CSV table of C-alpha atoms and ligand atoms in Angstrom, one decimal:
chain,number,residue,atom,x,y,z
A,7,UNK,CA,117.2,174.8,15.7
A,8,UNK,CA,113.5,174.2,15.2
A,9,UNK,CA,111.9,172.7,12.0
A,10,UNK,CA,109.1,171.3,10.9
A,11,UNK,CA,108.6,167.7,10.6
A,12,UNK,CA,109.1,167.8,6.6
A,13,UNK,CA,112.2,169.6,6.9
A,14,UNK,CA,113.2,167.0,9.0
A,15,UNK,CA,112.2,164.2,6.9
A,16,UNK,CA,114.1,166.3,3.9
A,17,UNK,CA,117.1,166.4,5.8
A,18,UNK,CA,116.8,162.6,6.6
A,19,UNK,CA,115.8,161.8,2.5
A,20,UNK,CA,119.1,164.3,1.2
A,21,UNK,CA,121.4,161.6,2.8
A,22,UNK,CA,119.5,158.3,2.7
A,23,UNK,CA,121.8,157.1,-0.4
A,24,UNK,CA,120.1,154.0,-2.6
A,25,UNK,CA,120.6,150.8,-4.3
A,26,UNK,CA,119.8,149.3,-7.6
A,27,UNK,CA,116.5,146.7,-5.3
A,28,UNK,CA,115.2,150.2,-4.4
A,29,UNK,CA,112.2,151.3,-6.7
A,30,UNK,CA,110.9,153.9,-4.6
A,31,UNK,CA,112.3,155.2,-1.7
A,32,UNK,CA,112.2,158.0,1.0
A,33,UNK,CA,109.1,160.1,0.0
A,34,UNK,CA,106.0,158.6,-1.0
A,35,UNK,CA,103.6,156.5,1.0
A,36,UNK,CA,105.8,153.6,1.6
A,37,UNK,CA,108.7,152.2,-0.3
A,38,UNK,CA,109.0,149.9,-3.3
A,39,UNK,CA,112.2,147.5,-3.0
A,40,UNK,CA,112.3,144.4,-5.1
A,41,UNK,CA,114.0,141.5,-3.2
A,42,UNK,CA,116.1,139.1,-5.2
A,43,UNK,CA,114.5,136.0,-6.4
A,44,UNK,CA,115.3,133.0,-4.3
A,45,UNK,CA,116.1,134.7,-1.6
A,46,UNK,CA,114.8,134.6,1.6
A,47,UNK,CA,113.6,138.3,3.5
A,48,UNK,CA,114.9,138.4,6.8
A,49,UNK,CA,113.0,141.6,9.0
A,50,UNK,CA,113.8,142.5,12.2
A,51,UNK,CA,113.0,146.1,14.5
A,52,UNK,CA,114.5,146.8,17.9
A,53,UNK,CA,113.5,150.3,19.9
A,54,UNK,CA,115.8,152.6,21.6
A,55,UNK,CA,114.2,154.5,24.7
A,56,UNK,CA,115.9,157.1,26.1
A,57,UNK,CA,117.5,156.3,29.7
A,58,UNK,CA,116.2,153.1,29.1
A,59,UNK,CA,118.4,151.8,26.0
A,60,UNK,CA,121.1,154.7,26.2
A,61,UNK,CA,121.7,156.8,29.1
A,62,UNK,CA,120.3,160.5,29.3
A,63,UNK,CA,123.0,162.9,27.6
A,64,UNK,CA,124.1,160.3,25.1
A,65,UNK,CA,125.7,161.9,21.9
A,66,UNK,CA,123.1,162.3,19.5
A,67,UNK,CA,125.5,160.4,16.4
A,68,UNK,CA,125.8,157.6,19.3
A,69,UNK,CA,121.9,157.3,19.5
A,70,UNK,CA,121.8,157.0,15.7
A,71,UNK,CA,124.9,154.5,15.6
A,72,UNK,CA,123.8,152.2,18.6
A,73,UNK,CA,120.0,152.2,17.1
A,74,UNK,CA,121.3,150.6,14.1
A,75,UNK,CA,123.8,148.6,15.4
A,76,UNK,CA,121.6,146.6,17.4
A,77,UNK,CA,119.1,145.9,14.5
A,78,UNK,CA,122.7,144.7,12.3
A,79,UNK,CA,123.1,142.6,15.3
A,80,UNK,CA,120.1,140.8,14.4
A,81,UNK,CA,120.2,140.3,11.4
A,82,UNK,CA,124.3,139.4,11.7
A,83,UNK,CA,122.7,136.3,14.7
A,84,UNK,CA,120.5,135.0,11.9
A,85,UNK,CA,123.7,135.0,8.8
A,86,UNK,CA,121.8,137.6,6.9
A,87,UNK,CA,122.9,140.4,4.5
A,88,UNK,CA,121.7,143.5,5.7
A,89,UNK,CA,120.0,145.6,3.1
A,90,UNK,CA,117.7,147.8,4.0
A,91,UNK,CA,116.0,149.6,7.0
A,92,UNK,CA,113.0,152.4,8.3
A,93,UNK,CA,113.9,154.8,10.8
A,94,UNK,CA,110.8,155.9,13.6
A,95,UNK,CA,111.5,158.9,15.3
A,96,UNK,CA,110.0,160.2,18.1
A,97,UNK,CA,111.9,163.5,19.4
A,98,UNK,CA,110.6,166.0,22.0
A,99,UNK,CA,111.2,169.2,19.5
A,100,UNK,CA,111.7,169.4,16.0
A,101,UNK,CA,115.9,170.0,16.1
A,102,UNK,CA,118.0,170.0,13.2
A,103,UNK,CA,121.2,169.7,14.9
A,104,UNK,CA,120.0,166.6,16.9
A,105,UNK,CA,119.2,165.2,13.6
A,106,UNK,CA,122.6,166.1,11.8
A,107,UNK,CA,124.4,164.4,14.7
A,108,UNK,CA,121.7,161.5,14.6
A,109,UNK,CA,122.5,161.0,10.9
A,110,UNK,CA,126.0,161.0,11.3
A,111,UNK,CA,126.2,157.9,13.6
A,112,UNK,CA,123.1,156.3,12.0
A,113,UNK,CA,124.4,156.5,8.2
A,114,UNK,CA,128.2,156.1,9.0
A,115,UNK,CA,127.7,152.6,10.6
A,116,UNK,CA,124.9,152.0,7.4
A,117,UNK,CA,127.4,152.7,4.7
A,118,UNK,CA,130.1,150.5,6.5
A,119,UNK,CA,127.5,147.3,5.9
A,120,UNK,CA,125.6,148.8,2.5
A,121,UNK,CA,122.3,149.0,4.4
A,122,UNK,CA,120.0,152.0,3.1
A,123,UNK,CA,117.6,154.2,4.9
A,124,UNK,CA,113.9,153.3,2.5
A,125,UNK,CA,111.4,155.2,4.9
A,126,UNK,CA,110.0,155.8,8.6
A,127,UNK,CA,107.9,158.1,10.5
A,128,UNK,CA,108.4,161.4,12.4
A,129,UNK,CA,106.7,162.2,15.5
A,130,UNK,CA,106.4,164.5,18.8
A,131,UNK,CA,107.1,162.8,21.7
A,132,UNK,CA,109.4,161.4,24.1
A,133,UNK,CA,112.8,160.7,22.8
A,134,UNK,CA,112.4,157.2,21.6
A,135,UNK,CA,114.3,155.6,18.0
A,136,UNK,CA,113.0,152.3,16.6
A,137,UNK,CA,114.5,151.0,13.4
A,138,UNK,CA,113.3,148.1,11.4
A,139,UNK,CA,116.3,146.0,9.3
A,140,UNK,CA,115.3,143.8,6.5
A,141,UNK,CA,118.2,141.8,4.8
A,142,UNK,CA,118.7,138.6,3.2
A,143,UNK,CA,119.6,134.7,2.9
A,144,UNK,CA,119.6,131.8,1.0
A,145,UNK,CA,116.2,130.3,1.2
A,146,UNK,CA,116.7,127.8,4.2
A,147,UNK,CA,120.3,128.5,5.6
A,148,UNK,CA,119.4,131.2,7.6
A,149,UNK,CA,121.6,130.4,11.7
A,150,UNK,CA,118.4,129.9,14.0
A,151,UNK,CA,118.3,129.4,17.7
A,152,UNK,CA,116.6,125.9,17.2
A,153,UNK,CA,119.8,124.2,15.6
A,154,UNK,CA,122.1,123.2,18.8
A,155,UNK,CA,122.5,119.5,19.0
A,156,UNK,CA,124.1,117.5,21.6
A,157,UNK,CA,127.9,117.5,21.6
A,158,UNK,CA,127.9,120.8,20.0
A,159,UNK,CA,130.7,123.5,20.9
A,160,UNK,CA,129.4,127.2,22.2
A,161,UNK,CA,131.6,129.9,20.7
A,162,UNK,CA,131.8,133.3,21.3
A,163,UNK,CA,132.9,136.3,19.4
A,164,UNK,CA,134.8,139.3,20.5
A,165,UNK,CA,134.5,140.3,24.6
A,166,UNK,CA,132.1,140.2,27.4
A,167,UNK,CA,130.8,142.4,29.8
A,168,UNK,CA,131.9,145.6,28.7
A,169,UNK,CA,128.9,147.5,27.7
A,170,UNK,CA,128.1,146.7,31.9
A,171,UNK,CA,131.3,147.9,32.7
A,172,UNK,CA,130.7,151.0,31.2
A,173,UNK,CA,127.5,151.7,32.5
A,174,UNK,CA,128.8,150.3,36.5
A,175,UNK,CA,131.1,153.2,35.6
A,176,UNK,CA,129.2,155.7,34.2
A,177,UNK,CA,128.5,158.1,37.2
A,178,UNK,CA,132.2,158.3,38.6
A,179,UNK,CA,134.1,157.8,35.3
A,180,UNK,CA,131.6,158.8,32.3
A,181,UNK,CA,134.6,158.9,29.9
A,182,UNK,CA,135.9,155.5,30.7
A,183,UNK,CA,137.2,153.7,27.7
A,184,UNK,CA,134.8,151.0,27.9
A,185,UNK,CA,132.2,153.8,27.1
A,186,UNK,CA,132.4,153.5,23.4
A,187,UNK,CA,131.4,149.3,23.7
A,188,UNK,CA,128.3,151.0,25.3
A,189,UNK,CA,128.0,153.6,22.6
A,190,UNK,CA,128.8,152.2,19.6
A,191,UNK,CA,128.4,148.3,19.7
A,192,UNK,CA,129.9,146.4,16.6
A,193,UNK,CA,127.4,144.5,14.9
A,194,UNK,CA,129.1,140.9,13.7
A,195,UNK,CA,127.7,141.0,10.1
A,196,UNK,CA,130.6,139.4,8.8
A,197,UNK,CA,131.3,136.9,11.3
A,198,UNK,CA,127.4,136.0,10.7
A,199,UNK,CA,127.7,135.9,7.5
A,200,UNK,CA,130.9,133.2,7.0
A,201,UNK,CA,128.6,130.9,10.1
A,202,UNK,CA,126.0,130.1,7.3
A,203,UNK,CA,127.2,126.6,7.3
A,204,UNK,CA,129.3,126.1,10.2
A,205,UNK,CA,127.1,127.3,12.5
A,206,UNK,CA,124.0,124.8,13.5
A,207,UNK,CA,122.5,127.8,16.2
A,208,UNK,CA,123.2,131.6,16.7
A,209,UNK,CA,122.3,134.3,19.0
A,210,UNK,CA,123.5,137.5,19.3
A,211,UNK,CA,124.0,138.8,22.8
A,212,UNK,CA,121.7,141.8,23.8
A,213,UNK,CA,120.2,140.8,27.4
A,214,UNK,CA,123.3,139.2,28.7
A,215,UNK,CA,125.5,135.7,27.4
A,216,UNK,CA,123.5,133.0,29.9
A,217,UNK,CA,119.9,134.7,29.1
A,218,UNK,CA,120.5,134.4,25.4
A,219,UNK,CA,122.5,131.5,25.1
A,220,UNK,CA,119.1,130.0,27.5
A,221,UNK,CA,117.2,130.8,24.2
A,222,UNK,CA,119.4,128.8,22.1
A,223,UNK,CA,119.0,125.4,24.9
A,224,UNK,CA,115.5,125.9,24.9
A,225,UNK,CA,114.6,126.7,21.4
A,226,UNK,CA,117.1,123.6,20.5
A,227,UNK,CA,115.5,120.9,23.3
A,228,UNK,CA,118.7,120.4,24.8
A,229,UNK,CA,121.4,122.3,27.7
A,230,UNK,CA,123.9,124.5,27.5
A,231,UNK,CA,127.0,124.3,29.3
A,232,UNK,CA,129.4,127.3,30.1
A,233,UNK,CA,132.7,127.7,31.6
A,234,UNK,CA,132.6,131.4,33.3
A,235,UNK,CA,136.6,131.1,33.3
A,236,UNK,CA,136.6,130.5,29.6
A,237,UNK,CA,134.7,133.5,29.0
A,238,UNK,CA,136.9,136.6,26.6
A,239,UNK,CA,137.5,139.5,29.1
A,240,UNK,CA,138.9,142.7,27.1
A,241,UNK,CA,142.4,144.1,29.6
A,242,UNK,CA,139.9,147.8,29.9
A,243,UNK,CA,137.8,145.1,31.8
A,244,UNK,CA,139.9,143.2,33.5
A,245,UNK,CA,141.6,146.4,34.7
A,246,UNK,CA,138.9,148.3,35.8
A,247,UNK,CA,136.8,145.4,38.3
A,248,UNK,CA,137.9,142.6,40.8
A,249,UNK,CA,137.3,139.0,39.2
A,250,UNK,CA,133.9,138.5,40.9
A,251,UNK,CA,132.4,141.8,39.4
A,252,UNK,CA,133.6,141.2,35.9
A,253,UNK,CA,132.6,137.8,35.7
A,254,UNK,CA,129.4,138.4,36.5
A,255,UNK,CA,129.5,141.2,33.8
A,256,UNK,CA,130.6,139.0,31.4
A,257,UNK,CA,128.3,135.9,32.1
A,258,UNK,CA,125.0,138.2,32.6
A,259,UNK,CA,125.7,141.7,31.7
A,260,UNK,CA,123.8,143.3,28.7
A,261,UNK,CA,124.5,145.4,25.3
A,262,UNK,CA,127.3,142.9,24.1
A,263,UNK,CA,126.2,142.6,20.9
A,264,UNK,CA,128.4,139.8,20.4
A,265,UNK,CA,127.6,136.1,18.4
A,266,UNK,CA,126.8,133.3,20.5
A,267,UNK,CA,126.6,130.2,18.5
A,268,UNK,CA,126.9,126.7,18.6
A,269,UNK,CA,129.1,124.3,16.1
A,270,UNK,CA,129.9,120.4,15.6
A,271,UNK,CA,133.7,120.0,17.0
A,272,UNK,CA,134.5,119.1,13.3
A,273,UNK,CA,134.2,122.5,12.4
A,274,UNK,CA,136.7,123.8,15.2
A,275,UNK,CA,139.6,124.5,12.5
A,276,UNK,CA,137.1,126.1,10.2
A,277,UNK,CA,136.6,128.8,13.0
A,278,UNK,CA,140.0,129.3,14.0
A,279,UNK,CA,140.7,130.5,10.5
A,280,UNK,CA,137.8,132.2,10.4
A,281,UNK,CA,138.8,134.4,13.4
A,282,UNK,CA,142.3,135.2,12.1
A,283,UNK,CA,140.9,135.6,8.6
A,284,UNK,CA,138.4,138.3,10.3
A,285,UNK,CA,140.9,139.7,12.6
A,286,UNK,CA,138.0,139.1,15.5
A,287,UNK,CA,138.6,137.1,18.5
A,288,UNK,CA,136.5,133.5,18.7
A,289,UNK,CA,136.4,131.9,22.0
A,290,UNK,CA,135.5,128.5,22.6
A,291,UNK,CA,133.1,128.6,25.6
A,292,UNK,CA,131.4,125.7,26.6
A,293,UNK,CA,129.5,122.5,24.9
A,294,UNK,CA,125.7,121.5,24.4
A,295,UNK,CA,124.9,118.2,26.2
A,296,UNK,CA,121.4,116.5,26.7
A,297,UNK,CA,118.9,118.1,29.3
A,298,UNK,CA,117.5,121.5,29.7
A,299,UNK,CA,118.5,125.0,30.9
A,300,UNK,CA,122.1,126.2,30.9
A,301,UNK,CA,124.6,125.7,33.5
A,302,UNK,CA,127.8,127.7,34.7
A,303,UNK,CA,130.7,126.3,35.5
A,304,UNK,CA,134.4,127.2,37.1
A,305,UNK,CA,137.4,126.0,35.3
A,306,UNK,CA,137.5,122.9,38.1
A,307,UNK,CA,133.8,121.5,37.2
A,308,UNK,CA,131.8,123.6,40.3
A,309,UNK,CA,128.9,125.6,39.8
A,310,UNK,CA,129.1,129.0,39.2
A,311,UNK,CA,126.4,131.0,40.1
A,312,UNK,CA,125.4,135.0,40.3
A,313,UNK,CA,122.1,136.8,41.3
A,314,UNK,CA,121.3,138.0,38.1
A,315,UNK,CA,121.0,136.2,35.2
A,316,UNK,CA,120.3,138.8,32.3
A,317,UNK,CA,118.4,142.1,31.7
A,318,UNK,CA,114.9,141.7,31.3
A,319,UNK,CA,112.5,144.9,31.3
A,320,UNK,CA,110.0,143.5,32.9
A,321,UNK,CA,111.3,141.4,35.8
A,322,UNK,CA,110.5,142.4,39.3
A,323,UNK,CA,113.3,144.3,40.8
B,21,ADP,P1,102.7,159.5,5.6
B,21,ADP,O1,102.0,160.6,6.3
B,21,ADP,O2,102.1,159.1,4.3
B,21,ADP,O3,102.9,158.3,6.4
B,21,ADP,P2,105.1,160.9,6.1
B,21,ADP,O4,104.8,162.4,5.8
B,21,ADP,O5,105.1,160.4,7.4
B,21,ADP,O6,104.1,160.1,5.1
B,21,ADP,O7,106.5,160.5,5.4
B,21,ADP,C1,106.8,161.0,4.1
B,21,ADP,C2,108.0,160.1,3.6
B,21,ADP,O8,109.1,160.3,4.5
B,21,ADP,C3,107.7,158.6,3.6
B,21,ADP,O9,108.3,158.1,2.5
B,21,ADP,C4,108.3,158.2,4.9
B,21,ADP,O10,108.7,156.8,4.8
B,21,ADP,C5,109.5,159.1,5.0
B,21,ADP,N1,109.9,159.3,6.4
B,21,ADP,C6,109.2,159.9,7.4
B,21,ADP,N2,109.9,160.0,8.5
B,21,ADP,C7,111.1,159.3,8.3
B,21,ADP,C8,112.3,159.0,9.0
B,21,ADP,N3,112.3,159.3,10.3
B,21,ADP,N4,113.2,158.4,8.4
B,21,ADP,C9,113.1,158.0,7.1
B,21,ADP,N5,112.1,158.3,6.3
B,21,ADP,C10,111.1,158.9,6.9
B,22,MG,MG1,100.5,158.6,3.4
């Protein structure tokens, strides 16, 4: 159904919700929040492009669910509380519907994590969502990529690979139960939030595990090492490919969403009863040592090795 952009952004500011930090919200020039004293702001914004970031024919709730998802994800990779976000639109035609469904996603995975809607922009254009995520932590513990240290453990939550899985299926099997990992990724707030002090670096897995986990070695000064046959395979995975295709899914596929961090062996116990305490698989995956880069290996100590090593937009094909 058409509508103008105000009825739009009405629709949008009838469900935002609030919180006490909020002064001003949805509705005036920009937003008045007050953070808490002491703490540290943590702001981060990730785009969505359509048949770019979600495939043509997505759900509209998906769309609003994933674009938030993946800016929880960041702020979940750095230990932060998420608090509050802005919401860019830009949509071909002015369509109520698409922005009921939107809002259903968008504001059920926001109310699961207390993050509120403050303000964004409505345009005409190609469909395109780009949300910005502020949250918080405690001035100078926020879980950066430059932490790793030699000796260091890499961990990983959850499964691998099955965001790829989903979309190596989407043509002959669009319904596939892996569909929803593509969908509707689970940002790891919680998990990020109990690292702040076990964790010495953190990533969270968007372009594939070995790209990302690359960021950690390089932003730390030191390697990575992986073992591919250590890596968490869900059984819809596992089922659906032949070894060699999920692996490579899991070691370089995209749209995880997943934590990878690194932690002193000391802290091993700490994260086992972390992961039972969250009901959320942690896998141990591999160690930091000195050098640079990060290196696959097979169970048996031989390189691993597959042609592509993680999405990046702008690569040559
Ligand atoms: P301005 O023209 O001053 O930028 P707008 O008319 O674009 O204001 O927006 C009016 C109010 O609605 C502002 O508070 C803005 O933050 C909010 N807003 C606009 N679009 C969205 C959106 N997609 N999601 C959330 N808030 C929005
Ligand atoms: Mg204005």
């Amino acid at each position: 159904m058409a509508a103008g952009e105000f009825d739009l952004i009405a629709r949008i500011r009838a469900r935002a919700g609030t919180r006490d930090d909020i002064v001003l919200g949805i509705g005036d020039d920009a937003a008045l929040l007050a953070p808490p004293p002491g703490r540290q702001l943590v702001v981060t914004a990730d785009t969505l492009n359509a048949g770019v970031h979600f495939p043509a024919g997505t759900a509209p709730a998906d769309i609003g669910w994933k674009a938030l998802a993946v800016n929880l994800s960041d702020l979940a990779s750095m230990g932060a509380e998420p608090a509050w976000c802005t919401l860019s639109l830009s949509l071909p035609q002015s369509d109520t519907v698409w922005i009921d469904g939107f809002l259903d996603g968008f504001l059920a995975l926001a109310g699961e994590h207390g993050i509120v809607l403050v303000g964004g922009d409505t345009t005409r254009g190609p469909l395109s969502v780009s949300v910005t995520a502020m949250g918080f932590v405690d001035a100078g513990r926020a879980l950066r990529r430059d932490g790793a240290r030699v000796g260091d453990d890499v961990w990983i939550t959850g499964t691998l690979g099955d965001a790829a899985g989903a979309l190596a299926l989407l043509e002959r099997d669009p319904a596939h139960a892996l569909r929803t990992r593509l969908d509707r990724p689970t940002p790891r707030v919680r998990a990020g939030l109990a690292l702040v002090g076990l964790a010495n670096a953190c990533v969270d897995v968007s372009d594939g595990l070995l790209a990302d986990l690359g960021h950690i070695a390089s932003r730390s000064g030191v390697a990575a090492q992986v073992e591919v046959d250590a890596l968490p395979v869900s059984e819809a995975l596992r089922a659906a490919f032949d070894e060699a295709t999920r692996t490579a899914m899991q070691a370089s596929g995209g749209d995880d969403y997943e934590l990878c961090f690194t932690a002193p062996g000391a802290a091993r116990a700490s994260i086992e009863s972390l992961s039972s305490q969250l009901d959320l698989r942690i896998t141990r995956i591999g160690r930091m040592v000195a050098g640079e880069g990060v290196q696959a290996l097979r169970a048996d100590g031989r390189p691993w090795s597959s042609a592509r090593r993680g999405y990046d937009h702008f690569a040559a094909l």
